[in-house]
Amino acid sequence: MKPLRASEPTAVRIPSIGVESPVHGLGLDEEGRLQVPSGELYDQVAWYDGSPSPGEAGPAVLEGHVTGAGYAPSVFFELGATRRGDLIEVDRADGSTATFKVTEVKSSPKDEFPRVDVYGATDGPELRVITCGGTFDKEAGRHLDNVIVFAKLVTG
Amino acid sequence: MRTSRLALFAATAALVGLPLAAAPAGAADGDELTAELTQLNDSGASGTAWATVDGTNVEISLETQGLLDGAPHAQHIHIGGQNTCPANDKEGNGFEGALQTSDGADEYGPIAVTLTKEPGMTGAEHGLDVADFPAEASYSYSRTIEVSQEVAQQVANGDGVIVVHGVDHDGSGEYDGDTKSDLDPELPSEATDPAACGELNPAQMAMPHGGVETGGSSTSGVEYPAAIGFGTLALALGAFGLVAARRRATI
Ligand SMILES: [Cu+2]
């Protein structure tokens, strides 16, 4: 697929799991970790604004919470149910929509996060959609795994 | 057999002699490069590589899987040729058409840096210091290596190709067989045939560190109580709330 021009994402839809959300930009904290949606935007999808915009060459990175307070489902509660071949549509500020097709769904312990697979260089336009999953460690107050959906641009 | 080895080193010399042509836009100092290692010779090996260039220091790490266990895996940054990897199904002059190292030189060029473990030597002429390489089926390798200015520039530009060697073609569990290595006739070809290859390309972002804390209560701090209120509200409003929010955001 030919890459699209840079244009920030505004909304994302994953019809197979009923996800529809606006998208806002987030950066890294002082330790170089990806910031996560908070406050009023807690239940919305975020785009890592240091990554390519969806449709540009390289892996565009989207993330969202799996649950909120008291295990209430958040925007990516069903992300782990995504399957290869599912479509992900991303609306962009220039009015275009970049459509991606899921190539792989991975679950990985956070302390063995596949950094190169997820954020490393790609030839064409790709998408990474990340949330949490796996066992919830009550003592540490966190999920032990990340669920990562890998997708490639099919139309833009 | 010697001659192909000499040819490889001669090519290195020729490369170093070249003036630094106007380089294509590549990574600047401190930018990250990554490679996805895929199998050659149907070895079943795979992995990833990561590197960053700081002046003439190249920091590099490799994660590999699926290699022959208990046998040394020569590993290098190759530079030259087309700075690419041959296809897995490309055949060569080895055992039953196996690809030998020099058979892939058109694609990945000669050895530029040898990725030995500390305190092994890292120059191209140490490319077969077998005692200094990892020897497991799966391993993590990490080292910072001082290189020439030319090599540092070439790696930063995305010209480096990682090649991991050592393939047990006949499944005997060790490097053996009658075919001699094209790099050193003292070694069986299995010891030096390429097993995995990946092109080091500049990452298209500053890569985040660690996993992503997108769980529930993993978000602690001041904003959390607010999130509880909003989360409840969002649940009550359901899809309608999200659609409304979306309109606001896109106007
Ligand atoms: Cu090599």
Short mmCIF file of C-alpha atoms and ligand atoms in Angstrom, two decimals:
data_model
loop_
_atom_site.label_atom_id
_atom_site.label_comp_id
_atom_site.label_asym_id
_atom_site.label_seq_id
_atom_site.Cartn_x
_atom_site.Cartn_y
_atom_site.Cartn_z
CA MET A 1 0.00 0.00 0.00
CA LYS A 2 1.19 3.48 -0.84
CA PRO A 3 1.60 5.56 2.31
CA LEU A 4 -0.72 8.50 2.96
CA ARG A 5 0.40 12.01 3.76
CA ALA A 6 0.75 12.89 7.46
CA SER A 7 -2.58 13.74 9.08
CA GLU A 8 -3.52 13.25 12.72
CA PRO A 9 -6.14 10.66 13.65
CA THR A 10 -9.48 11.94 14.97
CA ALA A 11 -11.54 8.77 15.48
CA VAL A 12 -11.24 5.00 15.33
CA ARG A 13 -13.74 2.20 14.66
CA ILE A 14 -13.31 -1.55 15.05
CA PRO A 15 -16.70 -2.87 13.83
CA SER A 16 -16.01 -6.53 14.73
CA ILE A 17 -15.89 -5.70 18.46
CA GLY A 18 -18.20 -2.67 18.40
CA VAL A 19 -15.54 -0.08 19.21
CA GLU A 20 -16.07 3.53 18.20
CA SER A 21 -14.09 6.32 19.84
CA PRO A 22 -12.61 9.74 19.30
CA VAL A 23 -8.80 9.79 19.31
CA HIS A 24 -6.53 12.23 21.17
CA GLY A 25 -2.76 12.56 21.14
CA LEU A 26 -0.45 11.54 24.02
CA GLY A 27 3.32 11.53 24.42
CA LEU A 28 5.93 9.90 26.65
CA ASP A 29 6.61 10.51 30.35
CA GLU A 30 10.07 11.40 31.72
CA GLU A 31 11.02 7.73 31.78
CA GLY A 32 10.17 7.30 28.11
CA ARG A 33 7.00 5.32 28.85
CA LEU A 34 3.83 5.81 26.88
CA GLN A 35 1.34 8.00 28.77
CA VAL A 36 -2.17 6.57 29.06
CA PRO A 37 -5.61 8.21 28.73
CA SER A 38 -6.72 9.89 31.96
CA GLY A 39 -9.33 12.21 33.43
CA GLU A 40 -12.21 13.05 31.11
CA LEU A 41 -10.54 11.18 28.27
CA TYR A 42 -9.99 8.01 30.32
CA ASP A 43 -12.35 5.90 28.21
CA GLN A 44 -11.18 7.18 24.84
CA VAL A 45 -8.51 5.92 22.50
CA ALA A 46 -5.16 7.73 22.36
CA TRP A 47 -2.59 7.98 19.59
CA TYR A 48 1.10 8.17 20.48
CA ASP A 49 1.90 11.53 18.87
CA GLY A 50 5.56 10.55 18.41
CA SER A 51 4.53 7.69 16.12
CA PRO A 52 3.59 8.06 12.43
CA SER A 53 0.03 9.20 11.81
CA PRO A 54 -2.17 6.27 10.71
CA GLY A 55 -1.56 5.72 7.00
CA GLU A 56 1.99 7.12 6.96
CA ALA A 57 4.88 4.67 6.53
CA GLY A 58 5.74 3.00 9.84
CA PRO A 59 3.73 1.68 12.77
CA ALA A 60 1.11 4.13 14.05
CA VAL A 61 0.42 3.44 17.74
CA LEU A 62 -3.06 3.55 19.31
CA GLU A 63 -3.83 2.61 22.92
CA GLY A 64 -6.80 2.49 25.25
CA HIS A 65 -7.81 1.11 28.65
CA VAL A 66 -9.29 -2.34 29.09
CA THR A 67 -11.14 -1.49 32.30
CA GLY A 68 -11.84 1.48 34.53
CA ALA A 69 -12.81 1.67 38.18
CA GLY A 70 -14.10 -1.56 39.72
CA TYR A 71 -13.43 -3.55 36.55
CA ALA A 72 -15.95 -1.52 34.56
CA PRO A 73 -15.26 -2.13 30.87
CA SER A 74 -13.33 0.62 29.12
CA VAL A 75 -12.95 1.24 25.39
CA PHE A 76 -10.72 -1.77 24.64
CA PHE A 77 -12.45 -4.29 26.93
CA GLU A 78 -13.02 -6.54 23.89
CA LEU A 79 -9.73 -5.90 22.06
CA GLY A 80 -8.47 -9.40 22.83
CA ALA A 81 -11.41 -10.79 20.82
CA THR A 82 -10.11 -9.16 17.64
CA ARG A 83 -9.20 -11.70 14.96
CA ARG A 84 -6.90 -11.77 11.96
CA GLY A 85 -8.69 -10.19 8.99
CA ASP A 86 -10.81 -7.79 11.11
CA LEU A 87 -10.87 -4.20 9.84
CA ILE A 88 -9.84 -1.10 11.79
CA GLU A 89 -10.89 2.27 10.39
CA VAL A 90 -9.12 5.45 11.42
CA ASP A 91 -10.58 8.86 10.48
CA ARG A 92 -7.96 11.53 9.93
CA ALA A 93 -7.97 15.31 10.26
CA ASP A 94 -7.70 15.75 6.48
CA GLY A 95 -11.10 14.02 6.04
CA SER A 96 -9.70 10.73 4.79
CA THR A 97 -10.14 7.34 6.43
CA ALA A 98 -7.27 4.85 6.65
CA THR A 99 -8.48 1.25 6.80
CA PHE A 100 -6.23 -1.43 8.28
CA LYS A 101 -6.56 -5.21 8.32
CA VAL A 102 -5.53 -7.16 11.42
CA THR A 103 -2.56 -9.47 10.75
CA GLU A 104 -1.85 -10.71 14.26
CA VAL A 105 -3.14 -10.50 17.85
CA LYS A 106 -0.51 -11.03 20.52
CA SER A 107 -0.55 -11.21 24.29
CA SER A 108 2.72 -10.53 26.04
CA PRO A 109 3.89 -10.09 29.64
CA LYS A 110 4.63 -6.39 30.24
CA ASP A 111 8.13 -7.15 31.46
CA GLU A 112 8.87 -8.94 28.17
CA PHE A 113 7.17 -6.35 25.97
CA PRO A 114 8.21 -7.01 22.32
CA ARG A 115 9.47 -3.46 21.81
CA VAL A 116 11.06 -4.01 18.40
CA ASP A 117 8.06 -5.93 16.98
CA VAL A 118 5.64 -3.26 18.18
CA TYR A 119 7.53 0.01 17.62
CA GLY A 120 10.31 -1.01 15.20
CA ALA A 121 10.69 0.10 11.61
CA THR A 122 8.22 -1.26 9.03
CA ASP A 123 8.35 -0.96 5.24
CA GLY A 124 4.79 0.20 4.74
CA PRO A 125 1.98 1.82 6.76
CA GLU A 126 0.96 -0.31 9.74
CA LEU A 127 -1.05 0.05 12.93
CA ARG A 128 -0.52 -1.18 16.50
CA VAL A 129 -3.44 -1.16 18.93
CA ILE A 130 -2.48 -1.80 22.56
CA THR A 131 -4.37 -2.46 25.78
CA CYS A 132 -3.89 -4.48 28.94
CA GLY A 133 -4.94 -8.04 29.59
CA GLY A 134 -4.06 -11.26 31.32
CA THR A 135 -4.05 -11.79 35.05
CA PHE A 136 -4.80 -8.80 37.25
CA ASP A 137 -2.15 -8.64 39.97
CA LYS A 138 -4.15 -7.27 42.95
CA GLU A 139 -1.07 -6.57 45.05
CA ALA A 140 0.64 -4.58 42.32
CA GLY A 141 -2.69 -3.15 41.15
CA ARG A 142 -2.01 -3.86 37.50
CA HIS A 143 -2.63 -6.28 34.66
CA LEU A 144 0.43 -8.38 33.93
CA ASP A 145 0.07 -8.56 30.15
CA ASN A 146 -0.39 -6.29 27.18
CA VAL A 147 -2.67 -7.26 24.31
CA ILE A 148 -1.28 -5.97 21.03
CA VAL A 149 -3.12 -5.97 17.70
CA PHE A 150 -0.93 -5.70 14.59
CA ALA A 151 -2.54 -4.43 11.37
CA LYS A 152 -1.57 -3.28 7.89
CA LEU A 153 -3.06 -0.53 5.72
CA VAL A 154 -5.43 -1.88 3.06
CA THR A 155 -7.11 1.29 1.80
CA GLY A 156 -6.54 4.95 2.44
CA MET B 1 37.69 -21.64 -1.28
CA ARG B 2 40.23 -19.25 0.16
CA THR B 3 39.67 -16.90 -2.73
CA SER B 4 36.03 -16.21 -1.89
CA ARG B 5 37.05 -15.34 1.64
CA LEU B 6 39.73 -13.03 0.28
CA ALA B 7 37.21 -11.55 -2.13
CA LEU B 8 34.94 -10.71 0.78
CA PHE B 9 37.72 -8.92 2.61
CA ALA B 10 38.88 -7.17 -0.55
CA ALA B 11 35.36 -5.90 -0.99
CA THR B 12 35.53 -4.51 2.56
CA ALA B 13 38.69 -2.63 1.71
CA ALA B 14 37.16 -1.27 -1.49
CA LEU B 15 34.14 -0.10 0.45
CA VAL B 16 36.19 1.73 3.04
CA GLY B 17 38.11 3.40 0.21
CA LEU B 18 34.94 4.87 -1.26
CA PRO B 19 34.23 8.53 -0.55
CA LEU B 20 31.17 9.10 1.58
CA ALA B 21 28.59 9.84 -1.07
CA ALA B 22 25.63 12.04 -0.28
CA ALA B 23 23.76 9.72 2.05
CA PRO B 24 20.02 9.19 1.82
CA ALA B 25 18.05 10.62 4.71
CA GLY B 26 18.76 8.28 7.61
CA ALA B 27 18.81 8.35 11.36
CA ALA B 28 20.61 11.10 13.24
CA ASP B 29 22.88 10.41 16.21
CA GLY B 30 20.91 8.74 19.00
CA ASP B 31 18.08 7.60 16.76
CA GLU B 32 17.11 3.97 16.97
CA LEU B 33 17.33 1.31 14.28
CA THR B 34 15.55 -2.03 14.28
CA ALA B 35 15.63 -5.25 12.28
CA GLU B 36 13.34 -8.22 12.07
CA LEU B 37 15.48 -11.32 11.58
CA THR B 38 13.97 -13.99 9.36
CA GLN B 39 15.28 -17.39 8.36
CA LEU B 40 17.65 -18.23 5.53
CA ASN B 41 18.27 -21.82 4.41
CA ASP B 42 14.94 -22.86 6.00
CA SER B 43 16.82 -22.81 9.30
CA GLY B 44 13.72 -22.07 11.38
CA ALA B 45 15.60 -19.23 13.08
CA SER B 46 14.09 -15.81 13.76
CA GLY B 47 14.68 -12.81 15.97
CA THR B 48 14.90 -9.08 16.32
CA ALA B 49 17.74 -6.57 16.51
CA TRP B 50 17.93 -3.05 17.86
CA ALA B 51 20.74 -0.54 17.51
CA THR B 52 21.59 3.07 18.14
CA VAL B 53 24.59 5.09 16.98
CA ASP B 54 26.33 7.64 19.20
CA GLY B 55 29.34 9.13 17.45
CA THR B 56 31.45 6.10 16.58
CA ASN B 57 29.80 3.86 19.17
CA VAL B 58 27.19 1.41 17.99
CA GLU B 59 25.04 -0.03 20.78
CA ILE B 60 23.38 -3.18 19.54
CA SER B 61 21.16 -5.91 20.94
CA LEU B 62 19.85 -9.12 19.41
CA GLU B 63 17.17 -11.58 20.45
CA THR B 64 17.18 -14.86 18.58
CA GLN B 65 15.16 -18.08 18.53
CA GLY B 66 15.25 -21.38 16.69
CA LEU B 67 19.01 -21.75 16.15
CA LEU B 68 21.05 -24.92 16.62
CA ASP B 69 21.63 -25.35 20.37
CA GLY B 70 25.12 -25.86 21.76
CA ALA B 71 26.90 -24.59 18.64
CA PRO B 72 28.51 -21.16 18.15
CA HIS B 73 26.62 -18.66 16.01
CA ALA B 74 28.91 -16.23 14.22
CA GLN B 75 27.03 -12.94 13.91
CA HIS B 76 27.92 -9.77 12.09
CA ILE B 77 26.77 -6.46 10.76
CA HIS B 78 27.29 -6.78 7.01
CA ILE B 79 27.43 -3.62 4.89
CA GLY B 80 27.50 -3.44 1.12
CA GLY B 81 25.86 -5.17 -1.82
CA GLN B 82 22.30 -3.94 -1.88
CA ASN B 83 22.14 -3.71 1.94
CA THR B 84 19.34 -6.26 1.87
CA CYS B 85 18.69 -9.88 2.81
CA PRO B 86 18.45 -12.72 0.30
CA ALA B 87 15.12 -14.54 0.10
CA ASN B 88 14.79 -17.65 2.28
CA ASP B 89 14.39 -19.80 -0.84
CA LYS B 90 17.54 -18.49 -2.50
CA GLU B 91 19.90 -21.36 -3.22
CA GLY B 92 23.68 -21.41 -3.35
CA ASN B 93 26.79 -23.56 -3.58
CA GLY B 94 26.38 -25.41 -0.29
CA PHE B 95 24.97 -28.76 0.86
CA GLU B 96 22.15 -29.74 -1.53
CA GLY B 97 21.97 -26.18 -2.83
CA ALA B 98 22.25 -24.49 0.56
CA LEU B 99 23.08 -20.79 0.61
CA GLN B 100 26.64 -20.22 1.75
CA THR B 101 27.74 -16.89 3.17
CA SER B 102 29.38 -15.66 -0.03
CA ASP B 103 26.28 -16.65 -2.04
CA GLY B 104 24.41 -13.82 -0.28
CA ALA B 105 27.13 -11.19 -0.68
CA ASP B 106 25.33 -9.50 -3.59
CA GLU B 107 22.52 -8.76 -1.18
CA TYR B 108 24.24 -8.05 2.16
CA GLY B 109 27.88 -7.39 1.23
CA PRO B 110 30.91 -8.29 3.33
CA ILE B 111 31.32 -8.37 7.12
CA ALA B 112 31.75 -4.88 8.59
CA VAL B 113 31.44 -5.55 12.34
CA THR B 114 31.78 -8.84 14.22
CA LEU B 115 29.29 -9.19 17.07
CA THR B 116 31.38 -11.14 19.56
CA LYS B 117 30.71 -11.29 23.29
CA GLU B 118 32.99 -9.23 25.60
CA PRO B 119 35.97 -9.19 25.41
CA GLY B 120 36.09 -10.62 21.86
CA MET B 121 37.44 -8.54 19.00
CA THR B 122 34.88 -6.88 16.73
CA GLY B 123 36.73 -6.14 13.47
CA ALA B 124 35.79 -7.82 10.18
CA GLU B 125 38.96 -9.94 10.38
CA HIS B 126 37.57 -11.54 13.57
CA GLY B 127 34.45 -12.70 11.77
CA LEU B 128 35.10 -16.35 12.63
CA ASP B 129 36.42 -16.12 16.20
CA VAL B 130 34.08 -19.00 17.05
CA ALA B 131 34.92 -19.13 20.76
CA ASP B 132 33.48 -15.62 21.25
CA PHE B 133 29.96 -16.11 19.87
CA PRO B 134 26.71 -17.08 21.60
CA ALA B 135 26.08 -20.82 21.32
CA GLU B 136 22.46 -21.29 22.35
CA ALA B 137 19.29 -21.95 20.38
CA SER B 138 17.76 -18.74 21.76
CA TYR B 139 19.81 -15.94 23.22
CA SER B 140 19.90 -12.26 24.09
CA TYR B 141 23.02 -10.42 23.04
CA SER B 142 23.93 -6.84 23.86
CA ARG B 143 27.11 -4.85 23.38
CA THR B 144 28.40 -1.36 22.61
CA ILE B 145 31.06 -1.45 19.91
CA GLU B 146 33.44 1.24 18.71
CA VAL B 147 33.51 1.36 14.90
CA SER B 148 35.03 3.61 12.22
CA GLN B 149 33.31 6.84 11.29
CA GLU B 150 32.33 5.35 7.91
CA VAL B 151 30.71 2.31 9.49
CA ALA B 152 28.93 4.45 12.11
CA GLN B 153 27.52 6.61 9.32
CA GLN B 154 26.48 3.63 7.22
CA VAL B 155 24.74 1.93 10.15
CA ALA B 156 22.95 5.19 11.03
CA ASN B 157 21.84 5.50 7.40
CA GLY B 158 20.20 2.07 7.54
CA ASP B 159 22.81 0.26 5.43
CA GLY B 160 23.63 -2.41 8.03
CA VAL B 161 22.34 -5.95 7.67
CA ILE B 162 22.47 -8.37 10.60
CA VAL B 163 23.44 -11.92 9.64
CA VAL B 164 23.49 -14.81 12.14
CA HIS B 165 25.32 -17.92 10.95
CA GLY B 166 25.29 -21.64 11.66
CA VAL B 167 22.75 -24.09 10.19
CA ASP B 168 22.40 -27.81 10.92
CA HIS B 169 21.23 -28.81 7.42
CA ASP B 170 21.32 -32.58 8.03
CA GLY B 171 19.77 -32.42 11.49
CA SER B 172 22.70 -34.23 13.13
CA GLY B 173 22.69 -31.87 16.11
CA GLU B 174 26.12 -30.44 15.35
CA TYR B 175 28.11 -28.73 12.61
CA ASP B 176 29.43 -31.47 10.35
CA GLY B 177 29.19 -32.80 6.80
CA ASP B 178 31.58 -33.00 3.87
CA THR B 179 30.93 -29.52 2.50
CA LYS B 180 33.63 -27.13 3.70
CA SER B 181 32.95 -23.54 4.63
CA ASP B 182 33.43 -20.96 1.89
CA LEU B 183 34.92 -18.70 4.56
CA ASP B 184 37.33 -21.16 6.17
CA PRO B 185 38.04 -24.66 4.76
CA GLU B 186 38.93 -25.80 8.28
CA LEU B 187 35.27 -25.47 9.22
CA PRO B 188 32.24 -27.40 7.98
CA SER B 189 29.99 -25.21 5.86
CA GLU B 190 27.18 -25.73 8.40
CA ALA B 191 29.18 -23.65 10.89
CA THR B 192 29.15 -20.55 8.70
CA ASP B 193 26.09 -20.83 6.42
CA PRO B 194 23.66 -17.98 7.13
CA ALA B 195 20.72 -18.92 9.40
CA ALA B 196 18.93 -15.58 9.84
CA CYS B 197 19.09 -12.12 8.33
CA GLY B 198 17.52 -8.71 8.99
CA GLU B 199 17.97 -5.21 7.61
CA LEU B 200 18.66 -2.52 10.24
CA ASN B 201 16.30 0.32 9.34
CA PRO B 202 15.80 3.65 11.15
CA ALA B 203 12.75 3.48 13.45
CA GLN B 204 9.97 5.84 12.40
CA MET B 205 9.47 7.12 15.98
CA ALA B 206 11.12 7.59 19.35
CA MET B 207 10.29 4.10 20.63
CA PRO B 208 8.50 4.04 24.02
CA HIS B 209 10.02 2.01 26.87
CA GLY B 210 8.35 -0.80 28.77
CA GLY B 211 4.82 -2.15 28.54
CA VAL B 212 1.74 0.03 28.41
CA GLU B 213 -0.24 0.65 31.62
CA THR B 214 -3.69 0.57 30.10
CA GLY B 215 -5.23 -1.62 32.77
CA GLY B 216 -7.93 -0.60 35.21
CA SER B 217 -6.63 0.40 38.60
CA SER B 218 -3.11 0.64 37.27
CA THR B 219 -3.79 4.33 36.78
CA SER B 220 -3.18 5.76 40.20
CA GLY B 221 -2.91 9.34 41.36
CA VAL B 222 -5.01 12.46 41.41
CA GLU B 223 -6.89 11.84 38.21
CA TYR B 224 -8.28 8.53 39.33
CA PRO B 225 -11.33 9.69 41.32
CA ALA B 226 -12.37 11.83 38.35
CA ALA B 227 -12.07 8.81 36.09
CA ILE B 228 -14.45 6.86 38.33
CA GLY B 229 -17.14 9.49 37.92
CA PHE B 230 -16.65 9.79 34.21
CA GLY B 231 -16.49 6.03 33.71
CA THR B 232 -19.87 5.57 35.42
CA LEU B 233 -21.38 8.34 33.37
CA ALA B 234 -19.95 6.97 30.14
CA LEU B 235 -21.38 3.54 30.96
CA ALA B 236 -24.84 5.04 31.61
CA LEU B 237 -24.76 7.02 28.39
CA GLY B 238 -23.31 4.08 26.51
CA ALA B 239 -22.70 4.50 22.81
CA PHE B 240 -24.64 7.75 22.74
CA GLY B 241 -22.08 9.38 25.03
CA LEU B 242 -19.22 8.26 22.83
CA VAL B 243 -20.87 9.52 19.66
CA ALA B 244 -21.54 12.89 21.25
CA ALA B 245 -17.96 13.10 22.44
CA ARG B 246 -16.78 12.21 18.97
CA ARG B 247 -18.74 15.03 17.37
CA ARG B 248 -17.20 17.51 19.79
CA ALA B 249 -13.74 16.24 19.04
CA THR B 250 -14.03 16.35 15.27
CA ILE B 251 -15.63 19.79 14.91
CU CU C 1 27.99 -12.62 8.77
#
